One Martini backbone bead per residue (centre of mass of N, CA, C, O) as a GRO file, in nm:
protein
  329
    1MET     BB    1  19.414   3.103  14.519
    2GLN     BB    2  19.516   3.214  14.839
    3LYS     BB    3  19.879   3.387  14.917
    4GLU     BB    4  20.027   3.370  15.235
    5LYS     BB    5  20.248   3.412  15.474
    6VAL     BB    6  20.053   3.432  15.727
    7ILE     BB    7  19.794   3.203  15.924
    8ILE     BB    8  19.553   3.294  16.195
    9ILE     BB    9  19.402   3.158  16.409
   10GLY     BB   10  19.217   3.320  16.533
   11SER     BB   11  19.071   3.619  16.793
   12GLY     BB   12  19.227   3.613  17.032
   13PRO     BB   13  19.486   3.749  17.250
   14ALA     BB   14  19.695   3.560  17.109
   15GLY     BB   15  19.562   3.651  16.773
   16LEU     BB   16  19.606   3.970  16.847
   17THR     BB   17  19.913   3.959  16.913
   18ALA     BB   18  19.946   3.785  16.671
   19ALA     BB   19  19.965   4.020  16.433
   20LEU     BB   20  20.073   4.240  16.505
   21TYR     BB   21  20.371   4.136  16.540
   22ALA     BB   22  20.370   4.056  16.220
   23ALA     BB   23  20.316   4.328  16.087
   24ARG     BB   24  20.586   4.442  16.265
   25GLY     BB   25  20.710   4.270  16.042
   26SER     BB   26  20.614   4.303  15.752
   27LEU     BB   27  20.331   3.996  15.745
   28SER     BB   28  20.070   4.058  15.649
   29PRO     BB   29  19.840   3.936  15.853
   30LEU     BB   30  19.541   3.649  15.839
   31VAL     BB   31  19.257   3.669  15.995
   32ILE     BB   32  19.111   3.426  16.160
   33ALA     BB   33  18.822   3.425  16.340
   34GLY     BB   34  18.583   3.242  16.412
   35PRO     BB   35  18.360   3.218  16.523
   36GLN     BB   36  18.470   3.389  16.819
   37PHE     BB   37  18.524   3.702  16.856
   38GLY     BB   38  18.788   3.706  17.122
   39GLY     BB   39  18.698   3.455  17.245
   40GLN     BB   40  18.651   3.405  17.591
   41VAL     BB   41  18.703   3.753  17.662
   42SER     BB   42  18.412   3.825  17.507
   43LEU     BB   43  18.234   3.750  17.785
   44THR     BB   44  18.326   3.932  17.976
   45HIS     BB   45  18.201   4.179  18.162
   46GLU     BB   46  18.502   4.216  18.285
   47ILE     BB   47  18.852   4.417  18.370
   48GLU     BB   48  19.124   4.397  18.557
   49ASN     BB   49  19.422   4.190  18.507
   50TYR     BB   50  19.525   4.343  18.346
   51PRO     BB   51  19.789   4.575  18.205
   52GLY     BB   52  19.677   4.848  18.135
   53PHE     BB   53  19.362   4.772  18.240
   54PRO     BB   54  19.160   4.913  18.468
   55GLY     BB   55  18.860   4.893  18.277
   56GLY     BB   56  18.618   4.667  18.134
   57THR     BB   57  18.509   4.465  17.840
   58GLY     BB   58  18.639   4.245  17.687
   59PRO     BB   59  18.543   4.391  17.444
   60GLU     BB   60  18.675   4.637  17.462
   61LEU     BB   61  18.970   4.457  17.456
   62ILE     BB   62  19.016   4.365  17.192
   63GLU     BB   63  18.916   4.581  17.002
   64THR     BB   64  19.216   4.691  17.078
   65MET     BB   65  19.360   4.520  16.931
   66ARG     BB   66  19.259   4.543  16.668
   67MET     BB   67  19.332   4.810  16.606
   68GLN     BB   68  19.592   4.777  16.621
   69ALA     BB   69  19.669   4.534  16.413
   70GLU     BB   70  19.548   4.748  16.172
   71ARG     BB   71  19.751   4.948  16.173
   72PHE     BB   72  20.002   4.806  16.047
   73GLY     BB   73  19.856   4.565  15.845
   74ALA     BB   74  19.634   4.370  15.913
   75ARG     BB   75  19.399   4.097  15.916
   76LEU     BB   76  19.047   4.037  15.860
   77ASP     BB   77  18.840   3.780  15.876
   78MET     BB   78  18.474   3.643  15.939
   79ASP     BB   79  18.531   3.324  15.970
   80VAL     BB   80  18.564   2.936  15.930
   81VAL     BB   81  18.747   2.674  15.959
   82LEU     BB   82  18.746   2.344  15.797
   83SER     BB   83  19.076   2.303  15.733
   84VAL     BB   84  19.343   2.127  15.746
   85ASP     BB   85  19.693   2.082  15.556
   86LEU     BB   86  20.011   1.917  15.650
   87SER     BB   87  20.127   1.718  15.484
   88LYS     BB   88  20.339   1.865  15.323
   89GLY     BB   89  20.406   2.105  15.369
   90SER     BB   90  20.512   2.425  15.277
   91PRO     BB   91  20.214   2.519  15.206
   92PHE     BB   92  19.934   2.501  15.396
   93LEU     BB   93  19.617   2.434  15.315
   94ILE     BB   94  19.294   2.677  15.383
   95LYS     BB   95  18.979   2.580  15.418
   96THR     BB   96  18.636   2.772  15.423
   97GLY     BB   97  18.342   2.925  15.423
   98ASN     BB   98  18.461   3.106  15.138
   99ASN     BB   99  18.833   3.042  15.137
  100GLU     BB  100  19.136   2.932  14.974
  101TYR     BB  101  19.453   2.882  15.096
  102LEU     BB  102  19.817   2.979  15.120
  103ALA     BB  103  20.047   2.894  15.403
  104GLU     BB  104  20.388   2.955  15.484
  105ALA     BB  105  20.245   3.041  15.790
  106LEU     BB  106  20.136   2.917  16.122
  107ILE     BB  107  19.889   3.057  16.362
  108VAL     BB  108  19.782   2.869  16.665
  109THR     BB  109  19.484   3.025  16.879
  110SER     BB  110  19.185   2.828  16.930
  111GLY     BB  111  19.166   2.714  17.157
  112ALA     BB  112  18.920   2.695  17.465
  113SER     BB  113  18.667   2.538  17.602
  114PRO     BB  114  18.451   2.553  17.794
  115ARG     BB  115  18.243   2.251  17.925
  116LEU     BB  116  17.895   2.260  17.945
  117LEU     BB  117  17.602   2.165  18.073
  118SER     BB  118  17.342   2.156  17.887
  119VAL     BB  119  17.140   2.411  18.049
  120PRO     BB  120  16.912   2.596  18.120
  121GLY     BB  121  17.036   2.928  18.095
  122GLU     BB  122  17.277   2.944  18.076
  123VAL     BB  123  17.341   3.114  17.850
  124GLU     BB  124  17.207   3.316  17.849
  125TYR     BB  125  17.362   3.432  18.143
  126THR     BB  126  17.591   3.462  18.071
  127GLY     BB  127  17.733   3.767  18.199
  128HIS     BB  128  17.507   3.696  18.428
  129GLY     BB  129  17.605   3.445  18.653
  130VAL     BB  130  17.759   3.314  18.514
  131SER     BB  131  18.071   3.142  18.457
  132TYR     BB  132  18.433   2.992  18.343
  133CYS     BB  133  18.545   3.249  18.589
  134GLY     BB  134  18.701   3.371  18.864
  135THR     BB  135  18.948   3.587  18.844
  136CYS     BB  136  18.811   3.732  18.658
  137ASP     BB  137  18.439   3.766  18.805
  138GLY     BB  138  18.502   3.766  19.178
  139PHE     BB  139  18.454   4.065  19.240
  140PHE     BB  140  18.144   4.088  19.154
  141PHE     BB  141  18.124   3.909  19.432
  142ARG     BB  142  18.055   4.099  19.614
  143GLY     BB  143  17.869   3.971  19.874
  144LYS     BB  144  17.777   3.714  19.716
  145LYS     BB  145  17.616   3.410  19.693
  146VAL     BB  146  17.801   3.091  19.512
  147VAL     BB  147  17.795   2.780  19.309
  148VAL     BB  148  18.005   2.505  19.195
  149VAL     BB  149  17.988   2.301  18.996
  150GLY     BB  150  18.208   2.049  19.029
  151GLY     BB  151  18.518   1.839  19.186
  152GLY     BB  152  18.805   1.931  19.080
  153ASP     BB  153  19.080   2.164  19.137
  154SER     BB  154  18.973   2.412  18.969
  155ALA     BB  155  18.656   2.387  19.141
  156VAL     BB  156  18.861   2.490  19.425
  157LYS     BB  157  19.078   2.688  19.283
  158GLU     BB  158  18.761   2.804  19.245
  159SER     BB  159  18.678   2.852  19.519
  160LEU     BB  160  18.919   2.972  19.719
  161PHE     BB  161  18.888   3.287  19.518
  162LEU     BB  162  18.573   3.321  19.603
  163THR     BB  163  18.621   3.414  19.939
  164LYS     BB  164  18.735   3.711  19.859
  165PHE     BB  165  18.435   3.795  19.799
  166ALA     BB  166  18.243   3.649  19.907
  167THR     BB  167  17.977   3.467  20.169
  168SER     BB  168  17.960   3.249  19.968
  169VAL     BB  169  17.986   2.903  19.839
  170ASP     BB  170  17.881   2.578  19.677
  171ILE     BB  171  18.019   2.284  19.609
  172ILE     BB  172  17.878   2.090  19.398
  173HIS     BB  173  17.830   1.727  19.296
  174ARG     BB  174  17.779   1.428  19.206
  175ARG     BB  175  17.933   1.313  19.394
  176ASP     BB  176  18.098   1.236  19.748
  177SER     BB  177  18.401   1.315  19.611
  178LEU     BB  178  18.632   1.411  19.506
  179ARG     BB  179  18.936   1.461  19.279
  180ALA     BB  180  19.120   1.670  19.420
  181GLU     BB  181  19.344   1.733  19.563
  182SER     BB  182  19.412   1.698  19.904
  183ALA     BB  183  19.522   1.971  19.973
  184LEU     BB  184  19.335   2.089  19.859
  185GLN     BB  185  19.103   2.016  19.961
  186ASP     BB  186  19.115   2.061  20.283
  187ARG     BB  187  19.136   2.359  20.264
  188ALA     BB  188  18.878   2.388  20.204
  189LYS     BB  189  18.724   2.283  20.435
  190ALA     BB  190  18.876   2.433  20.623
  191ASN     BB  191  18.676   2.686  20.492
  192GLU     BB  192  18.441   2.885  20.654
  193LYS     BB  193  18.231   2.919  20.335
  194ILE     BB  194  18.285   2.646  20.229
  195SER     BB  195  18.066   2.351  20.115
  196PHE     BB  196  17.920   2.073  19.998
  197ILE     BB  197  17.677   1.914  19.740
  198TRP     BB  198  17.616   1.622  19.658
  199ASN     BB  199  17.459   1.366  19.453
  200THR     BB  200  17.453   1.696  19.238
  201VAL     BB  201  17.254   1.851  18.962
  202VAL     BB  202  17.214   2.068  18.737
  203ASP     BB  203  16.905   2.180  18.533
  204GLU     BB  204  16.913   2.517  18.628
  205VAL     BB  205  16.854   2.793  18.566
  206ILE     BB  206  16.771   3.116  18.750
  207GLY     BB  207  16.590   3.394  18.630
  208ALA     BB  208  16.553   3.769  18.693
  209ASN     BB  209  16.630   4.100  18.527
  210GLY     BB  210  16.927   3.913  18.405
  211LYS     BB  211  16.971   3.790  18.652
  212VAL     BB  212  17.067   3.541  18.861
  213LYS     BB  213  16.837   3.363  19.147
  214SER     BB  214  16.926   3.033  19.084
  215ALA     BB  215  16.959   2.676  19.097
  216ARG     BB  216  16.817   2.384  18.950
  217LEU     BB  217  16.842   2.095  19.166
  218ARG     BB  218  16.969   1.767  19.186
  219ASN     BB  219  16.907   1.403  19.369
  220LEU     BB  220  17.076   1.109  19.233
  221LYS     BB  221  16.946   0.956  19.452
  222THR     BB  222  16.639   1.126  19.537
  223GLY     BB  223  16.504   1.275  19.306
  224GLU     BB  224  16.534   1.571  19.428
  225THR     BB  225  16.401   1.911  19.393
  226GLN     BB  226  16.557   2.253  19.406
  227ASP     BB  227  16.560   2.544  19.475
  228TYR     BB  228  16.832   2.778  19.493
  229PRO     BB  229  17.009   3.039  19.615
  230THR     BB  230  17.154   3.258  19.379
  231ASP     BB  231  17.385   3.540  19.193
  232GLY     BB  232  17.645   3.246  19.110
  233VAL     BB  233  17.745   3.065  18.863
  234PHE     BB  234  18.042   2.828  18.830
  235ILE     BB  235  18.214   2.604  18.590
  236PHE     BB  236  18.387   2.357  18.618
  237VAL     BB  237  18.401   2.104  18.377
  238GLY     BB  238  18.619   2.144  18.131
  239HIS     BB  239  18.797   2.167  17.906
  240ASP     BB  240  18.789   2.208  17.478
  241PRO     BB  241  18.972   2.199  17.248
  242ASN     BB  242  19.022   2.341  16.969
  243ASN     BB  243  19.123   2.049  16.733
  244GLY     BB  244  18.968   1.926  16.508
  245ILE     BB  245  19.175   2.012  16.253
  246PHE     BB  246  19.421   1.849  16.409
  247ASN     BB  247  19.338   1.557  16.343
  248ASN     BB  248  19.634   1.366  16.260
  249GLN     BB  249  19.840   1.662  16.192
  250LEU     BB  250  19.932   1.775  16.563
  251LYS     BB  251  20.045   1.711  16.840
  252MET     BB  252  19.887   1.590  17.147
  253ASP     BB  253  19.851   1.497  17.447
  254GLU     BB  254  19.549   1.361  17.648
  255HIS     BB  255  19.388   1.633  17.606
  256GLY     BB  256  19.510   1.754  17.344
  257TYR     BB  257  19.704   1.950  17.344
  258VAL     BB  258  19.861   2.150  17.163
  259ILE     BB  259  20.237   2.141  17.124
  260THR     BB  260  20.505   2.264  17.261
  261ASP     BB  261  20.806   2.424  17.316
  262LYS     BB  262  20.966   2.771  17.362
  263MET     BB  263  20.879   2.860  17.039
  264MET     BB  264  20.548   2.748  16.975
  265ARG     BB  265  20.635   2.533  16.866
  266THR     BB  266  20.528   2.257  16.641
  267SER     BB  267  20.531   1.926  16.464
  268VAL     BB  268  20.493   2.149  16.207
  269ASP     BB  269  20.678   2.328  16.016
  270GLY     BB  270  20.577   2.619  16.059
  271VAL     BB  271  20.424   2.532  16.294
  272PHE     BB  272  20.271   2.763  16.653
  273ALA     BB  273  20.121   2.791  16.911
  274ALA     BB  274  19.880   2.984  17.126
  275GLY     BB  275  19.746   2.982  17.383
  276GLU     BB  276  19.468   2.731  17.473
  277ILE     BB  277  19.551   2.507  17.301
  278GLN     BB  278  19.846   2.519  17.489
  279ASP     BB  279  19.695   2.543  17.752
  280PRO     BB  280  19.596   2.414  18.057
  281LEU     BB  281  19.654   2.679  18.285
  282TRP     BB  282  19.613   2.929  18.285
  283LYS     BB  283  19.408   3.085  18.115
  284GLN     BB  284  19.495   3.400  18.004
  285VAL     BB  285  19.565   3.647  17.895
  286ALA     BB  286  19.840   3.760  17.937
  287THR     BB  287  19.963   3.497  17.854
  288SER     BB  288  19.882   3.487  17.596
  289VAL     BB  289  19.955   3.721  17.495
  290GLY     BB  290  20.275   3.599  17.491
  291GLN     BB  291  20.265   3.422  17.299
  292GLY     BB  292  20.137   3.545  17.074
  293CYS     BB  293  20.426   3.662  17.005
  294ALA     BB  294  20.591   3.497  17.043
  295ALA     BB  295  20.504   3.310  16.759
  296ALA     BB  296  20.595   3.554  16.577
  297LEU     BB  297  20.868   3.539  16.594
  298ALA     BB  298  20.914   3.271  16.528
  299ALA     BB  299  20.722   3.361  16.237
  300GLU     BB  300  20.988   3.519  16.121
  301GLN     BB  301  21.245   3.370  16.154
  302TRP     BB  302  21.194   3.127  16.005
  303LEU     BB  303  21.127   3.280  15.736
  304SER     BB  304  21.394   3.421  15.704
  305SER     BB  305  21.516   3.133  15.734
  306ARG     BB  306  21.366   3.099  15.387
  307GLU     BB  307  21.553   3.367  15.276
  308GLU     BB  308  21.763   3.329  15.240
  309PRO     BB  309  22.063   3.351  15.014
  310GLN     BB  310  22.248   3.180  14.750
  311VAL     BB  311  22.493   3.082  14.663
  312PRO     BB  312  22.591   3.081  14.361
  313VAL     BB  313  22.627   2.851  14.109
  314ILE     BB  314  22.889   2.747  13.888
  315PRO     BB  315  22.920   2.523  13.687
  316GLU     BB  316  23.191   2.549  13.561
  317LEU     BB  317  23.251   2.505  13.890
  318LYS     BB  318  23.111   2.220  13.978
  319ALA     BB  319  23.289   2.028  13.736
  320ALA     BB  320  23.570   2.117  13.809
  321LEU     BB  321  23.538   2.010  14.077
  322GLU     BB  322  23.414   1.731  14.055
  323SER     BB  323  23.722   1.661  13.774
  324GLN     BB  324  23.865   1.619  14.030
  325PRO     BB  325  24.138   1.440  14.233
  326ALA     BB  326  24.152   1.319  14.517
  327PRO     BB  327  24.274   1.318  14.799
  328ALA     BB  328  24.568   1.173  14.971
  329GLU     BB  329  24.587   0.992  15.205
   0.00000   0.00000   0.00000
């Protein structure tokens, strides 16, 4: 069984930033990459809203982060964590597909995954017209028509953002009314670029020459189908935190996001969390990077506090002190 000072679960921006800071703190962290190296950002075609990175792809940004972390001594294991045992406290038992580890401190950056429609063409055209982040990809649809799938706050917020670029934004919702807060609904209905397609679902994403061309829609009341022309399909039907291995071990909110304090500490001493596994709001590279930095610094501080030298007690002196009569009251 391999012993480690710090293990980081997840290799997105939060995880690689935590690795960089932990490595610079001489902790020689081990990053266990997980099923998708780089996390969600590795699926983003181009990134222009991360400071200091004015243009490039998601994979390019992740590769730069990896190289920087490894330069200072971080190590990367392209494996998947199968289980963790936090019940006995530090050191924590971590089992992967190929190894078992004992980690003195653990930083969880396993992220969250956008909920898929699970329809034909969705995976095939992800990054080529299908997107789960309007803030990330909206610019690339300047002057084009897009559809947004969903009816909650995220769907409406992203639709409003997309109107800065797209010529039209059609919100497709399976019900006959939105679930978003009233103020957002009012803004969307007042926006001349936004229209609504009610009681409808997407059954297939259709493309040609590597790009999305249309979405096959089905009206839930009439059963009628149509191939609706569009250049982009933005899907906002929720996110699912990648929390399975932490169930009944870390405290989570009602949506499954790990609860942390301002120092990124979880409910288990010595376990920290950063990025979208604990962030239900922002879901940006920049915020995840800041959280990863904070988690690593907090972990380093926690480890240092455990290693502070204790003043040795001479047995003879301790016995002599204990034999002294109690002071008079």
